[in-house]
PDB file of C-alpha atoms in Angstrom:
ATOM      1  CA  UNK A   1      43.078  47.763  20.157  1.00  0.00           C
ATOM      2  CA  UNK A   2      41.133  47.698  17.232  1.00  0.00           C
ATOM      3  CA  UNK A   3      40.000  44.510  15.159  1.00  0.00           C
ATOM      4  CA  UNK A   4      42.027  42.996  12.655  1.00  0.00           C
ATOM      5  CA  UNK A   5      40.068  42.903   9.233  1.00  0.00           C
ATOM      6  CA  UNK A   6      41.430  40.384   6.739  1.00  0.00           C
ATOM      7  CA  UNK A   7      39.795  40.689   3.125  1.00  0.00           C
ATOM      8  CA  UNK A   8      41.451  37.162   2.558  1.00  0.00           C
ATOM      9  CA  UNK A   9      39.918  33.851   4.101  1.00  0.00           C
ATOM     10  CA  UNK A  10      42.038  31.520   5.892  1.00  0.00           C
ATOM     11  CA  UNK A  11      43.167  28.515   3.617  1.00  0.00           C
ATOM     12  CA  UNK A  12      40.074  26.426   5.619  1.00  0.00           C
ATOM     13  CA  UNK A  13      37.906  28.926   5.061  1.00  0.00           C
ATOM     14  CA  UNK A  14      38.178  29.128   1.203  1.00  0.00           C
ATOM     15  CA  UNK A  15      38.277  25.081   1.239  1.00  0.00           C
ATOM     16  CA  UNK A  16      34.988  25.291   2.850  1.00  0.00           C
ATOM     17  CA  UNK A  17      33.804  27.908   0.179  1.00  0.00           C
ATOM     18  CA  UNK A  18      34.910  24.846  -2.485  1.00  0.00           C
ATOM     19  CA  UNK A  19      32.794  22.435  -0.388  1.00  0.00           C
ATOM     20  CA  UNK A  20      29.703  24.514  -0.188  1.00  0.00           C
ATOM     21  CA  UNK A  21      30.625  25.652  -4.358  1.00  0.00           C
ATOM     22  CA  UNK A  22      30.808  22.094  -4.633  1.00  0.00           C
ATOM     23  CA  UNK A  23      27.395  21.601  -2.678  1.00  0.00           C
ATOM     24  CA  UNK A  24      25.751  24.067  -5.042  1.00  0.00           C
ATOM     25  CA  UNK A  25      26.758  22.595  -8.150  1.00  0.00           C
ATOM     26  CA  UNK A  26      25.575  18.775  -7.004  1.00  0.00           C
ATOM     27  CA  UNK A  27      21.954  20.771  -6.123  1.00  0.00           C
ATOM     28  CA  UNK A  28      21.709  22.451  -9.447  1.00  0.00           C
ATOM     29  CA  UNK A  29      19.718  21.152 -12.089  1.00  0.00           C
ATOM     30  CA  UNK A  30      21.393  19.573 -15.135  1.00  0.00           C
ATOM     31  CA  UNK A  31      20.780  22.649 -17.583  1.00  0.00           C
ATOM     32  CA  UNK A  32      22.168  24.828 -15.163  1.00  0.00           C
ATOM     33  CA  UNK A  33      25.266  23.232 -15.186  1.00  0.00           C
ATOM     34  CA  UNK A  34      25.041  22.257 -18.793  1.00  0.00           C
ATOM     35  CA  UNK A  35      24.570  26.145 -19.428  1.00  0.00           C
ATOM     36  CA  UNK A  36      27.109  27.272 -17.582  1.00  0.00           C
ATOM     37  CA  UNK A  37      29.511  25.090 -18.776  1.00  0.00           C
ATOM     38  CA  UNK A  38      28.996  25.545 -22.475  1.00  0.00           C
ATOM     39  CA  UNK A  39      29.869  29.333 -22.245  1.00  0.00           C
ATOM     40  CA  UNK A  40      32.703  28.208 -19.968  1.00  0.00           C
ATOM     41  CA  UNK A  41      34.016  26.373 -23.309  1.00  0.00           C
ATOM     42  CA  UNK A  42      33.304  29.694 -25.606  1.00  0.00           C
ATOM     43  CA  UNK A  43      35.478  31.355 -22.907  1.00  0.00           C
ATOM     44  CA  UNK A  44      38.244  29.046 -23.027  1.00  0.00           C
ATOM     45  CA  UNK A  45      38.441  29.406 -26.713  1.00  0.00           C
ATOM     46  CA  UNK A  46      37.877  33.180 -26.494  1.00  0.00           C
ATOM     47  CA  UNK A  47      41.115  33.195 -24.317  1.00  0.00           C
ATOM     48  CA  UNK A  48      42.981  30.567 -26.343  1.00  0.00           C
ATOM     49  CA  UNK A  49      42.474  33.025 -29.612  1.00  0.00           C
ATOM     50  CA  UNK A  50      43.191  35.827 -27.601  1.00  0.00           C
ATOM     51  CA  UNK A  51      46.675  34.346 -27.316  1.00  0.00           C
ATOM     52  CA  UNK A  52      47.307  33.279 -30.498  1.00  0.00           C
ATOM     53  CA  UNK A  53      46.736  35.822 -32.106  1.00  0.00           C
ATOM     54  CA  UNK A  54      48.536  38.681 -30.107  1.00  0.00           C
ATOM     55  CA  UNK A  55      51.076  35.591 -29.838  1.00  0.00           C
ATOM     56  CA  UNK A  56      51.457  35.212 -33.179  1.00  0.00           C
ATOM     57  CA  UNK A  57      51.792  38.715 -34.404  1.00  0.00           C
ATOM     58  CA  UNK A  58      55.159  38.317 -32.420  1.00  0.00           C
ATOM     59  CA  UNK A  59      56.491  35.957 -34.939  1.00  0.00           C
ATOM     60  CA  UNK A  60      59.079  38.234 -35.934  1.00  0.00           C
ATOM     61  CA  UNK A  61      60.077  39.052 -32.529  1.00  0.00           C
ATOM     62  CA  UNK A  62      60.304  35.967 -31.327  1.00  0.00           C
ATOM     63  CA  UNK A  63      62.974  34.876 -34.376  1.00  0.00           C
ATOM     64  CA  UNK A  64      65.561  37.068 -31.770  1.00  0.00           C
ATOM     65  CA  UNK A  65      63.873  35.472 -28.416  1.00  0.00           C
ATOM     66  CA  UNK A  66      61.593  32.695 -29.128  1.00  0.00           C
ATOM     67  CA  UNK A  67      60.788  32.566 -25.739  1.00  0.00           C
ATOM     68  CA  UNK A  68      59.094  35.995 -25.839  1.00  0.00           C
ATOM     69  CA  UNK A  69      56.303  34.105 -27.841  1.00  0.00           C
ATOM     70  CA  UNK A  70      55.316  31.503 -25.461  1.00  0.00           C
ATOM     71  CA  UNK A  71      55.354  34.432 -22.442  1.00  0.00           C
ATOM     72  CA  UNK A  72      52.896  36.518 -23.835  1.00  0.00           C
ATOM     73  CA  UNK A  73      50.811  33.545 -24.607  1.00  0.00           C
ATOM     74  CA  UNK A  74      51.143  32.096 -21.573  1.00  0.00           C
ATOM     75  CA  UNK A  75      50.544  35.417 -19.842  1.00  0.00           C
ATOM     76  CA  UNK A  76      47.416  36.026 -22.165  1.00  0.00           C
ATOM     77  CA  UNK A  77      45.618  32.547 -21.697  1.00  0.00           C
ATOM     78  CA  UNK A  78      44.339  32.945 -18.163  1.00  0.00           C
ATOM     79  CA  UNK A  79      41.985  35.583 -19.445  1.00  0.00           C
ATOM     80  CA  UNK A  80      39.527  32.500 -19.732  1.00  0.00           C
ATOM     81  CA  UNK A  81      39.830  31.279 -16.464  1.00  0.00           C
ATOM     82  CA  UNK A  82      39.049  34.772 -15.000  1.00  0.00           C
ATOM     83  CA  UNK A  83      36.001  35.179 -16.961  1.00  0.00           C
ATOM     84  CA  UNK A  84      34.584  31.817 -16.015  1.00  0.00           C
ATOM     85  CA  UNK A  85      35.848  32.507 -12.369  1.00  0.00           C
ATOM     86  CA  UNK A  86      34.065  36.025 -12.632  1.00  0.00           C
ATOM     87  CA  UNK A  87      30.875  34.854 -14.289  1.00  0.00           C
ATOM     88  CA  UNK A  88      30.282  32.156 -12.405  1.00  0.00           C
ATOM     89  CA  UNK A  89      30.951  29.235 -15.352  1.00  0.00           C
ATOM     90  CA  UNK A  90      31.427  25.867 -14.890  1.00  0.00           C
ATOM     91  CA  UNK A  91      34.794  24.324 -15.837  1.00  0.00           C
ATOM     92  CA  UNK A  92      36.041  20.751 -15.924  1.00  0.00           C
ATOM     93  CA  UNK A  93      38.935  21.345 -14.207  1.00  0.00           C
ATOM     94  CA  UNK A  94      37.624  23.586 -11.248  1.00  0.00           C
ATOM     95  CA  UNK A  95      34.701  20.896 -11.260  1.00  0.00           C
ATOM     96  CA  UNK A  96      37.636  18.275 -10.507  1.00  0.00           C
ATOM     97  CA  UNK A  97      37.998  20.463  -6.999  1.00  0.00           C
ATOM     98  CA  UNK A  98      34.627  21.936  -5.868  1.00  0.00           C
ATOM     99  CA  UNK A  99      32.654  18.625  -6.000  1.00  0.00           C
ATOM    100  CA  UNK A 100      34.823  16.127  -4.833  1.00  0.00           C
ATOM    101  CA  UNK A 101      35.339  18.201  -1.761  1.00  0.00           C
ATOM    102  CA  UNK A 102      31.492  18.628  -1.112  1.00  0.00           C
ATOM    103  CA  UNK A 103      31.694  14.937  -1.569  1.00  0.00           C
ATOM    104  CA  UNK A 104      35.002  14.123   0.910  1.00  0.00           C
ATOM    105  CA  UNK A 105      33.120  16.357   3.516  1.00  0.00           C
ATOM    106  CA  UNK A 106      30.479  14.309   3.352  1.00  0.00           C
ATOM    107  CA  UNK A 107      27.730  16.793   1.645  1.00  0.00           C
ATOM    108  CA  UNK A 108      27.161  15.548  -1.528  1.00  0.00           C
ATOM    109  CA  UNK A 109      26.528  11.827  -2.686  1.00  0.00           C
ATOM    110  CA  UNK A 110      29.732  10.882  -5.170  1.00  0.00           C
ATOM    111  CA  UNK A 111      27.747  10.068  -7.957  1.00  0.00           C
ATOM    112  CA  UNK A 112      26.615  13.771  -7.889  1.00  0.00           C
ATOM    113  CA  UNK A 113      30.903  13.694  -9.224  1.00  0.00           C
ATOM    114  CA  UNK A 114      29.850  11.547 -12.374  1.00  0.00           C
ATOM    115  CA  UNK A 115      27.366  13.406 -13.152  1.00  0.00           C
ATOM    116  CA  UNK A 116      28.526  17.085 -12.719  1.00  0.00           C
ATOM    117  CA  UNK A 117      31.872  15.847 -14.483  1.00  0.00           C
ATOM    118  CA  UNK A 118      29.857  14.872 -17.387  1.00  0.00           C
ATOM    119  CA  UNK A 119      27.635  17.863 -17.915  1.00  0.00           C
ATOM    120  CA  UNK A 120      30.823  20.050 -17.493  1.00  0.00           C
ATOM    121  CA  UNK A 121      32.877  18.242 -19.349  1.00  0.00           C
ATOM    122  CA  UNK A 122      30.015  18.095 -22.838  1.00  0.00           C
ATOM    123  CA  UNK A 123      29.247  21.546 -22.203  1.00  0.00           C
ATOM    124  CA  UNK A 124      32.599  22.730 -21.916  1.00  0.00           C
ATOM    125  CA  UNK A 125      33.465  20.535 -25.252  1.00  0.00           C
ATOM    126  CA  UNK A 126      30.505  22.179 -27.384  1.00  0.00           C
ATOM    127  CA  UNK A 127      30.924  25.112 -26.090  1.00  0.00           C
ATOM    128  CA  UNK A 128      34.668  25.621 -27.393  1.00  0.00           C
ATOM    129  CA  UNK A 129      33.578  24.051 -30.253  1.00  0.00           C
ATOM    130  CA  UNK A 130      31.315  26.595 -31.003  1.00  0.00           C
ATOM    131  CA  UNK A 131      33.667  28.983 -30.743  1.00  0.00           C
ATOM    132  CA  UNK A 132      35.826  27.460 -33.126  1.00  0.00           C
ATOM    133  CA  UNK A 133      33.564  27.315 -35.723  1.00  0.00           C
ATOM    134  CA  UNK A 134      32.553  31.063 -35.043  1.00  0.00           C
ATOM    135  CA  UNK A 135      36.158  31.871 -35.603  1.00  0.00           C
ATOM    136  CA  UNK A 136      36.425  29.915 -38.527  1.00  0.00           C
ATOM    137  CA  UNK A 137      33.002  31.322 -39.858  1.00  0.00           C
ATOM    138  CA  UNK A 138      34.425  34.567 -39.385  1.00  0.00           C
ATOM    139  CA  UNK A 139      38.065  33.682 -40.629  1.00  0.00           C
ATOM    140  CA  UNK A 140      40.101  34.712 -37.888  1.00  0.00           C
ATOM    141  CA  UNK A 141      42.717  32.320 -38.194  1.00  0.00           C
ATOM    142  CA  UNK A 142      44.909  33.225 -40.825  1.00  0.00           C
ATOM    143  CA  UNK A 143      48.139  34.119 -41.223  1.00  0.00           C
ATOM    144  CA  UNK A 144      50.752  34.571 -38.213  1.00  0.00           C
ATOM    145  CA  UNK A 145      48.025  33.368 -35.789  1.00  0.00           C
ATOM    146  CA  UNK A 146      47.109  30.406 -37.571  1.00  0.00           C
ATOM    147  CA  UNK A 147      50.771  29.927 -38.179  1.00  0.00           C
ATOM    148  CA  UNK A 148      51.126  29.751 -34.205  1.00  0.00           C
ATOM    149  CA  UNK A 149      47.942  27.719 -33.486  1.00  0.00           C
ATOM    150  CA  UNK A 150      49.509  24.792 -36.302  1.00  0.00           C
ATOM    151  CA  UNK A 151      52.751  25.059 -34.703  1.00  0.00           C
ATOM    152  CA  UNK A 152      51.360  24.407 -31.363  1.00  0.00           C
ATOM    153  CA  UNK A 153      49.224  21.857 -32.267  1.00  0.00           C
ATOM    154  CA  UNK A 154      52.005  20.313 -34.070  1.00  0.00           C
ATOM    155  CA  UNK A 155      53.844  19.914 -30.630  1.00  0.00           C
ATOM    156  CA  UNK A 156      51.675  18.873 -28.681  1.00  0.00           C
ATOM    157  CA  UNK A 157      50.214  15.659 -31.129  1.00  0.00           C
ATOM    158  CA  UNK A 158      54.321  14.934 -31.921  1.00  0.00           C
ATOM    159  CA  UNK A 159      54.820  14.595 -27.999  1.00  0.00           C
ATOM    160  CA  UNK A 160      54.596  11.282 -26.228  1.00  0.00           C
ATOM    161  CA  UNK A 161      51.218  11.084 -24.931  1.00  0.00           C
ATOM    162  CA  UNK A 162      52.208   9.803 -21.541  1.00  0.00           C
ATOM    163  CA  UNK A 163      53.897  12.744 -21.306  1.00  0.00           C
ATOM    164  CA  UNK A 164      51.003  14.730 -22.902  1.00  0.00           C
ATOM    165  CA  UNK A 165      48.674  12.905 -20.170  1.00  0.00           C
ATOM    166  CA  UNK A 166      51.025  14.115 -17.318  1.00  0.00           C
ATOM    167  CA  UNK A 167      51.410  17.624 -18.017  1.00  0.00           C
ATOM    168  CA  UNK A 168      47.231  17.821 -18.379  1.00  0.00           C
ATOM    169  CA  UNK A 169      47.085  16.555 -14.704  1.00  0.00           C
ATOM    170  CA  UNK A 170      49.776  19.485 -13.843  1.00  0.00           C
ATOM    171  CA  UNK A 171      47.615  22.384 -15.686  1.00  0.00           C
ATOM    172  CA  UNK A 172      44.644  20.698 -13.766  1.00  0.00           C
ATOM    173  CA  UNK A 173      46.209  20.758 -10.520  1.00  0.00           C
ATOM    174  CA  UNK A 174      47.219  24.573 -11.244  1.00  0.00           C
ATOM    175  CA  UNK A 175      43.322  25.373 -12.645  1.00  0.00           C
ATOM    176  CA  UNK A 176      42.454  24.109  -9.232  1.00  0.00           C
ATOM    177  CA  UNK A 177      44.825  26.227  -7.078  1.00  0.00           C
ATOM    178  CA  UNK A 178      43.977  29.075  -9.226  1.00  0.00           C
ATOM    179  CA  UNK A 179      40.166  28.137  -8.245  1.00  0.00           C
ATOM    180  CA  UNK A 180      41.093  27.913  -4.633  1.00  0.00           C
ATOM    181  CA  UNK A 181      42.910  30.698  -4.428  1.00  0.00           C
ATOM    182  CA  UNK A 182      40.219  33.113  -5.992  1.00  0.00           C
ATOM    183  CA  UNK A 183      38.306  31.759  -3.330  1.00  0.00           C
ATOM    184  CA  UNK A 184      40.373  33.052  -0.949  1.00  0.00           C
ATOM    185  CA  UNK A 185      39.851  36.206  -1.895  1.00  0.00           C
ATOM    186  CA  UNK A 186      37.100  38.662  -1.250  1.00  0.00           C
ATOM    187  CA  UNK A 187      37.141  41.021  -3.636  1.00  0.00           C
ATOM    188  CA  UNK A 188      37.559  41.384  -7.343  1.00  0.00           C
ATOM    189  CA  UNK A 189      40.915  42.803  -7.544  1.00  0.00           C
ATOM    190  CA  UNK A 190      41.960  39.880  -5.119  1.00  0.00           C
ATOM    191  CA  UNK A 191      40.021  37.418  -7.369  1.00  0.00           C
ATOM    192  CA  UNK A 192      42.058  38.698 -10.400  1.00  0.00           C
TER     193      UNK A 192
END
């Protein structure tokens, strides 16, 4: 009987891949990470203006079904994530899995958490700032997209921030399953 080939690792298998991601990150020096975490951040906001503005150009549409609005955005957003996934960027959020497992396994010291956290979390910061200011340098938020982006921002600032706070650990938890999961797979279209 021939072998069984899986091109997906067992669940232990891709939480070992986080460990030994997580090993790799706590070994790399701090402009590595710094680097790769800034263009993390120019991806986020690449993906975040990505969905406002296809998003918003379904203002009219979404006067019928306003729900239609928040799908396509919502469907559009994780563009980011698989272009830092793909590229090998540096992300907060998958940060908050891959090196705290290298450090629960007993591979990395858990200061190496502090620091990584940091780097990711400034480079991630300037890095979506930058991208903010290149989209307001080249005036891309106008209309029906910048419509959208106020309207969102709007809701989340009016919401309580307990609340707020909450749903942030939920999309974290998600970024991190999303992580592990494209670690399960082994190719590109599984990693998709």
């Amino acid at each position: 009987m021939p072998e069984l080939v899986s091109i997906v690792k067992t669940p232990k298998e891709a939480f070992m891949g986080m460990v030994d991601k997580g090993v790799g990150m706590g070994g790399d020096s701090s402009i590595k990470i710094f680097h790769q975490s800034f263009y993390a951040g120019c991806y986020i906001g690449f993906g975040g203006m990505l969905s406002m503005v296809v998003a918003g150009g379904l203002d009219s549409a979404a006067q019928d079904n306003p729900t239609i609005q928040t799908f396509v955005f919502a469907a559009l957003f994780p563009v980011n994530l698989l272009l830092i996934l793909l590229t090998g960027g540096v992300l907060i959020t998958g940060t908050a899995a891959t090196v705290p497992a290298a450090v629960f396994e007993g591979k990395l010291h858990r200061m190496q958490i502090l620091r990584t956290f940091a780097l990711a979390w400034v480079g991630n910061l300037l890095g979506a700032l930058l991208f903010a200011g290149f989209v307001t340098a080249c005036n891309l938020n106008v209309g029906l997209t910048a419509s959208l982006a106020r309207k969102v921002a709007e809701k989340k600032i009016k919401e309580n921030f307990l609340v707020t706070f909450l749903k942030g650990i939920g999309c974290n938890w998600l970024v991190c399953m999303a992580v592990f999961l494209q670690g399960q797979a082994q190719d590109m279209v599984g990693k998709m």
